[in-house]
Structures are given as structure tokens and as C-alpha cells.
CSV table of C-alpha atoms and ligand atoms in Angstrom, one decimal:
chain,number,residue,atom,x,y,z
A,1,MET,CA,0.0,0.0,0.0
A,2,LEU,CA,2.7,2.4,1.0
A,3,LYS,CA,4.9,1.2,-1.8
A,4,LYS,CA,2.2,1.8,-4.3
A,5,LEU,CA,1.6,5.3,-3.0
A,6,MET,CA,5.2,6.1,-3.2
A,7,MET,CA,5.4,4.9,-6.8
A,8,THR,CA,2.4,7.0,-7.7
A,9,THR,CA,4.0,10.0,-6.1
A,10,ALA,CA,7.3,9.4,-7.9
A,11,ALA,CA,5.6,9.0,-11.2
A,12,ALA,CA,3.7,12.2,-10.6
A,13,ALA,CA,6.9,14.0,-9.7
A,14,PHE,CA,8.5,12.7,-12.9
A,15,ALA,CA,5.7,14.0,-15.0
A,16,VAL,CA,5.7,17.4,-13.4
A,17,GLY,CA,9.5,17.4,-13.6
A,18,LEU,CA,9.4,16.9,-17.3
A,19,ALA,CA,6.8,19.6,-17.7
A,20,VAL,CA,8.7,22.4,-15.9
A,21,SER,CA,12.1,20.8,-16.3
A,22,THR,CA,13.0,21.0,-12.6
A,23,PRO,CA,12.6,18.0,-10.5
A,24,VAL,CA,10.0,18.2,-7.8
A,25,TYR,CA,12.0,16.0,-5.4
A,26,ALA,CA,15.6,17.2,-5.6
A,27,ALA,CA,18.2,15.0,-4.1
A,28,VAL,CA,20.2,16.3,-1.2
A,29,PRO,CA,22.3,18.2,-1.5
A,30,GLU,CA,20.1,20.3,-3.7
A,31,SER,CA,23.0,22.6,-4.5
A,32,GLU,CA,26.8,22.1,-4.3
A,33,ASP,CA,27.3,25.7,-3.3
A,34,PRO,CA,28.9,25.9,0.1
A,35,ILE,CA,26.7,26.8,3.1
A,36,ILE,CA,28.7,29.4,4.9
A,37,ILE,CA,28.3,29.1,8.7
A,38,VAL,CA,29.2,32.1,10.8
A,39,GLN,CA,31.8,31.7,13.6
A,40,ASN,CA,32.3,34.1,16.5
A,41,ASN,CA,34.9,34.5,19.2
A,42,TRP,CA,33.4,32.6,22.1
A,43,THR,CA,33.6,28.9,22.9
A,44,SER,CA,30.0,27.6,22.7
A,45,GLN,CA,29.4,29.3,19.4
A,46,LEU,CA,32.5,27.9,17.9
A,47,VAL,CA,31.8,24.3,19.1
A,48,LEU,CA,28.0,24.4,18.2
A,49,SER,CA,28.5,26.0,14.8
A,50,THR,CA,31.0,23.2,14.1
A,51,VAL,CA,28.4,20.7,15.3
A,52,VAL,CA,25.8,22.0,12.9
A,53,GLY,CA,28.4,22.2,10.1
A,54,LYS,CA,29.3,18.5,10.6
A,55,VAL,CA,25.6,17.5,10.6
A,56,LEU,CA,25.0,19.3,7.3
A,57,GLN,CA,28.2,17.8,5.9
A,58,GLY,CA,27.0,14.4,6.9
A,59,MET,CA,23.9,15.0,4.8
A,60,GLY,CA,26.1,15.7,1.8
A,61,TYR,CA,26.3,19.5,1.9
A,62,THR,CA,29.4,21.5,1.3
A,63,VAL,CA,30.1,23.7,4.4
A,64,GLU,CA,32.4,26.5,4.9
A,65,TYR,CA,33.0,28.6,8.0
A,66,ALA,CA,33.5,32.4,8.1
A,67,PRO,CA,34.6,34.4,11.2
A,68,SER,CA,32.5,37.5,11.8
A,69,ASP,CA,32.1,40.4,14.2
A,70,SER,CA,29.0,39.8,16.4
A,71,GLN,CA,27.4,43.1,15.5
A,72,LEU,CA,28.3,43.3,11.7
A,73,GLN,CA,27.4,39.6,11.0
A,74,PHE,CA,23.6,40.2,10.7
A,75,LYS,CA,23.9,42.6,7.7
A,76,ALA,CA,26.4,40.2,6.1
A,77,ILE,CA,23.8,37.4,6.6
A,78,ALA,CA,21.1,39.6,5.1
A,79,ASP,CA,23.3,40.2,2.1
A,80,GLY,CA,24.0,36.5,1.6
A,81,ASP,CA,27.7,36.8,2.2
A,82,MET,CA,27.1,34.3,5.1
A,83,HIS,CA,24.2,32.0,5.5
A,84,PHE,CA,23.6,30.8,9.0
A,85,GLN,CA,24.3,31.9,12.6
A,86,ILE,CA,23.4,29.5,15.5
A,87,GLU,CA,23.8,31.9,18.5
A,88,ALA,CA,22.4,35.4,18.4
A,89,TRP,CA,22.2,36.7,22.0
A,90,GLU,CA,19.6,39.2,23.1
A,91,GLY,CA,21.8,41.0,25.6
A,92,SER,CA,24.5,42.0,23.3
A,93,MET,CA,23.0,41.6,19.8
A,94,LYS,CA,19.4,42.5,19.8
A,95,GLY,CA,19.8,45.9,18.1
A,96,ALA,CA,22.0,44.6,15.2
A,97,PHE,CA,19.8,41.5,14.8
A,98,GLU,CA,16.5,43.4,14.6
A,99,LYS,CA,17.9,46.1,12.4
A,100,ALA,CA,19.2,43.5,9.8
A,101,ARG,CA,15.9,41.6,10.1
A,102,ASP,CA,13.6,44.7,9.7
A,103,GLU,CA,15.6,46.8,7.3
A,104,ASP,CA,17.7,44.3,5.3
A,105,GLY,CA,15.6,41.1,5.1
A,106,MET,CA,17.7,38.9,7.3
A,107,VAL,CA,15.6,35.9,8.4
A,108,ASP,CA,14.9,35.1,12.0
A,109,ALA,CA,15.4,31.4,12.0
A,110,GLY,CA,13.9,30.7,15.3
A,111,LYS,CA,14.4,30.8,19.1
A,112,HIS,CA,16.3,28.2,21.2
A,113,ASP,CA,14.8,26.9,24.4
A,114,ALA,CA,17.9,28.4,26.2
A,115,VAL,CA,17.4,31.4,28.4
A,116,THR,CA,20.4,33.7,28.5
A,117,ARG,CA,22.0,36.5,30.4
A,118,GLU,CA,25.0,38.6,29.7
A,119,GLU,CA,26.0,40.9,32.5
A,120,TRP,CA,28.6,42.2,35.0
A,121,TRP,CA,29.5,39.3,37.3
A,122,VAL,CA,31.5,38.9,40.6
A,123,PRO,CA,32.9,35.7,42.2
A,124,GLN,CA,31.1,34.7,45.4
A,125,TYR,CA,33.8,35.9,47.9
A,126,VAL,CA,33.3,39.5,46.7
A,127,VAL,CA,30.0,39.6,48.5
A,128,ASP,CA,31.8,39.6,51.9
A,129,LYS,CA,33.8,42.7,50.8
A,130,CYS,CA,30.9,44.5,49.3
A,131,PRO,CA,27.6,44.2,51.2
A,132,GLY,CA,24.3,44.5,49.4
A,133,LEU,CA,25.3,42.7,46.2
A,134,PRO,CA,24.0,41.9,43.7
A,135,ASP,CA,22.3,45.3,43.6
A,136,TRP,CA,24.2,47.7,41.2
A,137,LYS,CA,24.0,50.6,43.7
A,138,ALA,CA,25.7,48.5,46.3
A,139,LEU,CA,28.4,47.6,43.8
A,140,ASN,CA,28.9,51.2,43.0
A,141,LYS,CA,29.4,52.1,46.7
A,142,CYS,CA,32.3,49.6,46.7
A,143,ALA,CA,33.8,50.8,43.4
A,144,SER,CA,37.1,51.7,44.9
A,145,ILE,CA,37.9,48.1,46.0
A,146,PHE,CA,37.9,47.3,42.3
A,147,ALA,CA,40.4,50.0,41.4
A,148,VAL,CA,43.6,49.3,39.6
A,149,ALA,CA,46.5,51.7,38.7
A,150,GLU,CA,44.8,52.4,35.4
A,151,THR,CA,41.5,53.4,36.9
A,152,LYS,CA,42.2,54.7,40.4
A,153,PRO,CA,40.3,55.9,42.3
A,154,LYS,CA,37.5,54.5,40.2
A,155,GLY,CA,36.9,50.8,40.0
A,156,ARG,CA,37.7,48.7,36.9
A,157,PHE,CA,35.0,46.8,35.1
A,158,VAL,CA,36.7,44.1,33.0
A,159,GLY,CA,34.6,44.4,29.9
A,160,PRO,CA,34.2,42.1,26.9
A,161,PRO,CA,35.8,42.3,23.5
A,162,ALA,CA,34.5,45.5,21.8
A,163,ASP,CA,32.3,43.6,19.3
A,164,TRP,CA,30.1,42.0,22.0
A,165,GLY,CA,27.9,45.1,22.4
A,166,LYS,CA,29.4,48.5,22.9
A,167,ASN,CA,27.4,50.1,25.6
A,168,TYR,CA,29.2,49.3,28.8
A,169,ALA,CA,31.1,52.6,29.0
A,170,GLU,CA,27.9,54.3,28.1
A,171,ARG,CA,26.1,52.5,30.9
A,172,VAL,CA,28.7,53.6,33.4
A,173,LYS,CA,28.1,57.2,32.2
A,174,ALA,CA,24.4,56.9,32.2
A,175,LEU,CA,24.2,55.4,35.6
A,176,LYS,CA,26.9,57.8,36.9
A,177,MET,CA,28.9,54.9,38.2
A,178,ASP,CA,32.4,55.3,39.7
A,179,PHE,CA,33.8,52.7,37.3
A,180,VAL,CA,35.9,52.6,34.1
A,181,ALA,CA,35.1,49.9,31.6
A,182,ILE,CA,38.3,48.4,30.2
A,183,ASN,CA,37.6,46.0,27.4
A,184,VAL,CA,39.7,42.9,26.9
A,185,GLY,CA,40.8,41.8,23.4
A,186,GLN,CA,39.5,38.2,23.7
A,187,ALA,CA,37.5,35.9,25.9
A,188,ALA,CA,40.6,34.1,27.2
A,189,THR,CA,41.7,37.3,28.9
A,190,LEU,CA,38.5,37.5,30.9
A,191,TRP,CA,39.1,34.0,32.3
A,192,ALA,CA,42.8,34.9,33.0
A,193,GLU,CA,41.8,38.0,34.9
A,194,LEU,CA,39.2,35.9,36.8
A,195,ASP,CA,41.6,33.1,37.7
A,196,ALA,CA,44.3,35.5,38.9
A,197,ALA,CA,41.8,37.4,41.1
A,198,VAL,CA,40.3,34.1,42.5
A,199,ALA,CA,43.7,32.8,43.3
A,200,LYS,CA,44.4,35.8,45.6
A,201,LYS,CA,40.7,36.3,46.6
A,202,GLU,CA,41.0,39.8,45.2
A,203,PRO,CA,37.9,41.8,44.2
A,204,VAL,CA,37.1,41.7,40.5
A,205,VAL,CA,34.0,42.5,38.5
A,206,LEU,CA,33.9,41.2,34.9
A,207,PHE,CA,31.6,40.5,32.0
A,208,ASN,CA,30.2,37.0,32.0
A,209,TRP,CA,27.3,35.2,30.6
A,210,THR,CA,25.1,32.1,30.9
A,211,PRO,CA,24.9,29.4,29.7
A,212,ASN,CA,28.7,29.2,30.0
A,213,PHE,CA,31.3,26.8,31.6
A,214,ILE,CA,31.9,29.3,34.5
A,215,GLU,CA,28.9,28.0,36.4
A,216,ALA,CA,30.6,24.6,36.8
A,217,LYS,CA,34.0,26.2,37.8
A,218,HIS,CA,33.4,29.2,40.0
A,219,LYS,CA,30.5,30.3,42.3
A,220,GLY,CA,29.4,33.8,41.7
A,221,MET,CA,26.6,36.1,40.8
A,222,PHE,CA,25.4,38.6,38.2
A,223,ILE,CA,24.9,42.2,39.2
A,224,ASP,CA,21.3,43.3,39.1
A,225,PHE,CA,21.0,46.5,37.1
A,226,PRO,CA,17.7,48.3,36.3
A,227,GLU,CA,15.8,45.9,34.0
A,228,PRO,CA,15.2,47.1,30.4
A,229,GLU,CA,11.6,47.5,29.3
A,230,GLY,CA,11.4,46.6,25.6
A,231,ASP,CA,13.5,49.1,23.6
A,232,LYS,CA,12.8,52.0,25.9
A,233,CYS,CA,16.2,51.9,27.7
A,234,ALA,CA,18.1,51.7,24.4
A,235,LYS,CA,16.0,54.3,22.5
A,236,ASP,CA,14.2,56.6,24.8
A,237,ALA,CA,16.5,58.9,26.9
A,238,SER,CA,13.6,60.0,29.1
A,239,TRP,CA,13.0,56.4,30.3
A,240,GLY,CA,14.9,55.2,33.4
A,241,VAL,CA,16.9,56.5,36.3
A,242,ASN,CA,18.8,59.0,34.0
A,243,PRO,CA,16.2,61.2,32.2
A,244,ASP,CA,18.9,62.5,29.8
A,245,MET,CA,20.6,59.4,28.6
A,246,VAL,CA,19.9,56.0,27.0
A,247,ASN,CA,21.6,52.8,28.2
A,248,ASP,CA,20.7,53.5,31.9
A,249,CYS,CA,19.9,49.8,32.4
A,250,GLY,CA,21.3,46.3,32.4
A,251,ALA,CA,20.8,43.5,29.9
A,252,PRO,CA,17.7,41.4,30.1
A,253,ARG,CA,17.8,38.9,33.0
A,254,SER,CA,16.0,36.2,30.9
A,255,GLY,CA,17.2,36.9,27.4
A,256,TRP,CA,16.5,35.1,24.2
A,257,LEU,CA,18.9,33.1,22.0
A,258,LYS,CA,18.0,33.0,18.3
A,259,LYS,CA,19.3,31.8,15.0
A,260,ALA,CA,19.7,33.9,11.9
A,261,ALA,CA,19.8,33.0,8.2
A,262,TRP,CA,20.1,34.3,4.7
A,263,LYS,CA,16.7,34.5,3.0
A,264,GLY,CA,18.0,32.4,0.1
A,265,VAL,CA,18.7,29.4,2.3
A,266,ALA,CA,15.2,28.0,2.0
A,267,GLU,CA,15.3,27.8,-1.8
A,268,THR,CA,18.9,26.9,-2.3
A,269,TRP,CA,19.2,24.1,0.3
A,270,PRO,CA,15.6,23.1,1.4
A,271,ALA,CA,16.5,20.1,3.5
A,272,ALA,CA,19.3,21.9,5.2
A,273,TRP,CA,16.9,24.8,6.0
A,274,LYS,CA,14.6,22.3,7.7
A,275,VAL,CA,17.5,21.2,9.9
A,276,MET,CA,18.5,24.8,10.6
A,277,GLN,CA,15.0,25.6,11.8
A,278,ALA,CA,14.9,22.5,14.0
A,279,VAL,CA,18.2,23.2,15.7
A,280,ASN,CA,17.3,24.1,19.3
A,281,PHE,CA,19.7,24.2,22.2
A,282,ASN,CA,18.9,24.3,25.9
A,283,ASN,CA,21.1,25.8,28.6
A,284,ASP,CA,22.8,22.5,29.6
A,285,GLN,CA,23.6,21.7,26.0
A,286,ILE,CA,25.4,25.0,25.5
A,287,ALA,CA,27.2,24.9,28.8
A,288,ALA,CA,28.4,21.4,28.0
A,289,ALA,CA,29.8,22.6,24.7
A,290,SER,CA,31.9,25.3,26.3
A,291,LEU,CA,33.0,23.1,29.2
A,292,LEU,CA,34.6,20.5,26.8
A,293,VAL,CA,37.0,23.2,25.6
A,294,ASP,CA,37.4,25.7,28.5
A,295,VAL,CA,37.6,23.1,31.3
A,296,ASP,CA,38.5,19.8,29.6
A,297,GLY,CA,41.0,21.4,27.2
A,298,MET,CA,39.6,19.9,23.9
A,299,SER,CA,40.0,21.6,20.6
A,300,THR,CA,36.9,22.9,18.9
A,301,GLU,CA,36.9,19.9,16.5
A,302,GLU,CA,37.3,17.4,19.3
A,303,ALA,CA,34.6,19.0,21.4
A,304,ALA,CA,32.2,19.1,18.4
A,305,ASP,CA,32.7,15.4,17.8
A,306,LYS,CA,32.2,14.6,21.4
A,307,TRP,CA,29.1,16.7,21.6
A,308,ILE,CA,27.7,15.0,18.5
A,309,LYS,CA,28.4,11.6,20.1
A,310,ASP,CA,26.7,12.6,23.3
A,311,ASN,CA,23.6,14.1,21.6
A,312,GLY,CA,22.7,11.5,18.9
A,313,ASP,CA,19.0,11.4,19.7
A,314,LEU,CA,18.7,15.2,19.5
A,315,ILE,CA,20.5,15.4,16.2
A,316,ALA,CA,18.3,12.6,14.7
A,317,LYS,CA,15.3,14.8,15.8
A,318,TRP,CA,16.8,17.8,13.9
A,319,LYS,CA,17.0,15.7,10.8
A,320,GLY,CA,13.4,14.6,11.2
A,321,MET,CA,14.4,11.0,11.9
B,401,TMO,C1,28.3,37.1,23.3
B,401,TMO,N1,28.4,36.4,24.5
B,401,TMO,C2,27.6,35.2,24.6
B,401,TMO,C3,29.9,36.0,24.7
B,401,TMO,O1,28.1,37.2,25.5
């Protein structure tokens, strides 16, 4: 019965194929053109973009990887210079993501189950030296304990690489904080600063995010800043504690994580597009990806292979199996 139905369908497809001279059921890969997957400069993104690349390669697609700036990538995806991004974070990328989607036709390829946060963070022992945490006003009262030669008498906020959102110096200004935001050049420097401070139990406040490997390695807490309300904090100066400036708030405490794609993906590689839409990570799956590299010391490749081995059922689900 099923066989007969399939034959009928195939015959129909053949007939239509002749008529319009394109096959209705194209074989995978529908195109040999490379699917260009974006890579950024933090661990989970590197591992999980490689995971998705390997899954697509396993289906027969040609995959290439292209490094990109986390703000500029969305316009590049809209333009078709790159095709798929697996980790777009609300806290640091909302503005660039939504602008490329609304003005340039970049496709929102769906939301992960993961709930994210990107924010100033202190190791647990700092609470004893600075009462009232995690409130930002309490942190500000203790600013001087975070001072270094470069920032004295103000405290130093160890900020992220510049392309992970650029508003931390502006936030310090808008909230009239006694801090100076000093950006690192790469994520590894954040962890080196943290490890050095933890070893001596010295105060440190740095940029961190979740899901990440840090939860498994160090106890600590995010600083609670005023919560943003939609776009008002970013766009409406009159909103918030500073009536004259935007950015007088923190990042969302329960942020989204989305995927982004070029609008041509659906037509060029239809079966790959189905997989891209199905890809969905939760917090544990992302934390595990970064832990394999940042704690266990694996390469990106090794971590991707291990992650694929550990998540066979999930990957079969993405493929509709
Ligand atoms: C962009 N990031 C997840 C590192 O905050």
C-alpha cells in the first residue's frame, strides 16, 4: 500500500519534472554551493556552529565557516555573504539583529529553548567585601575596591571584546557609576583575569554570561541593574533613572537566544533549511559545549565530535528521523 503510494507520487513527480524541467523532489544536496556558517569568538558558538556544520556535511552539503564580528554579522547574513548563525544573544546583539531583520531582510530562523543572560559578574567571595550585592548601587558604593592603577580611584570593570555590544562605557556614564570599563581583546583574557583574582581572593567584576562553563567552575553572581523594558532603555532617553541618557539599564535577565539565516537558504538548500529551523539548544547543551573546551581542554573539533556523540537522539530529531 505504502509502496504503491510512493510509486504513484514518484511518477507524478517525474511527470511534473518533465513539464517544468526542474525535479520536484531534488536529491540532497540540492546545491553544491557551500553553506557558509558564521563563527564568532566565544567557545559555545565555535563548538556548536561546528556541530551543525558537521551534521550538514553528513547529509552531503558543502560547508564553509566564516569568522565574523558579532554586530556586523547580521547585515552580512542579510546580504547572503554568510548563511547561518546559530547563536544570536539578546543581551549583546538585539539591536543589530533586529535592524538587519527589519531593514535588510535577514531571516529570524527561530528561538532556542535556552534562556540567556550577559552581565557584570562577581565571584562569590566578593559579596563579603561589598555588602548589598547583587544590587548595582551596592556595587557602585564599593567601586574603589575594584580600582587598579589604570582606573584609580574608580573601579575597573573588566569588559568584553568590543564587538560583544558596545554600551558598557555608556552604561557607566548613564548610571553615573564610579567605574571605568576596560575591554579585553579576547575571551581568554576574561578568564585569565578571573583566575588571577580568584587565586588571591581579590575583588574583581567582569563581563560574564550564561549558559557558559563558568557556572561549573566558580561560584558567583550577576549584578542586578535596572531591567530594560522593551526598547525604551536603548532608544528613549527620558526612560529610566537617568532622564537625559539612553543605556541606563542592564541587559535582560532572561534573554533570548536566536538563529539567523540568509533569505536564500530555504530555496537553495531546502533540506538543510529544515535542519536549521529544527536546531534548538537548551542551557545544559550550550554549557556542555563550552565546558569541553574551556575546562576539559579539547580543541573545537574534538569538542564538536564529542558533543555529537553525546547528543545522537537530539541530532536525529533535527533531521526529522
Ligand atoms: C556574546 N556572549 C555570549 C559571549 O556574551
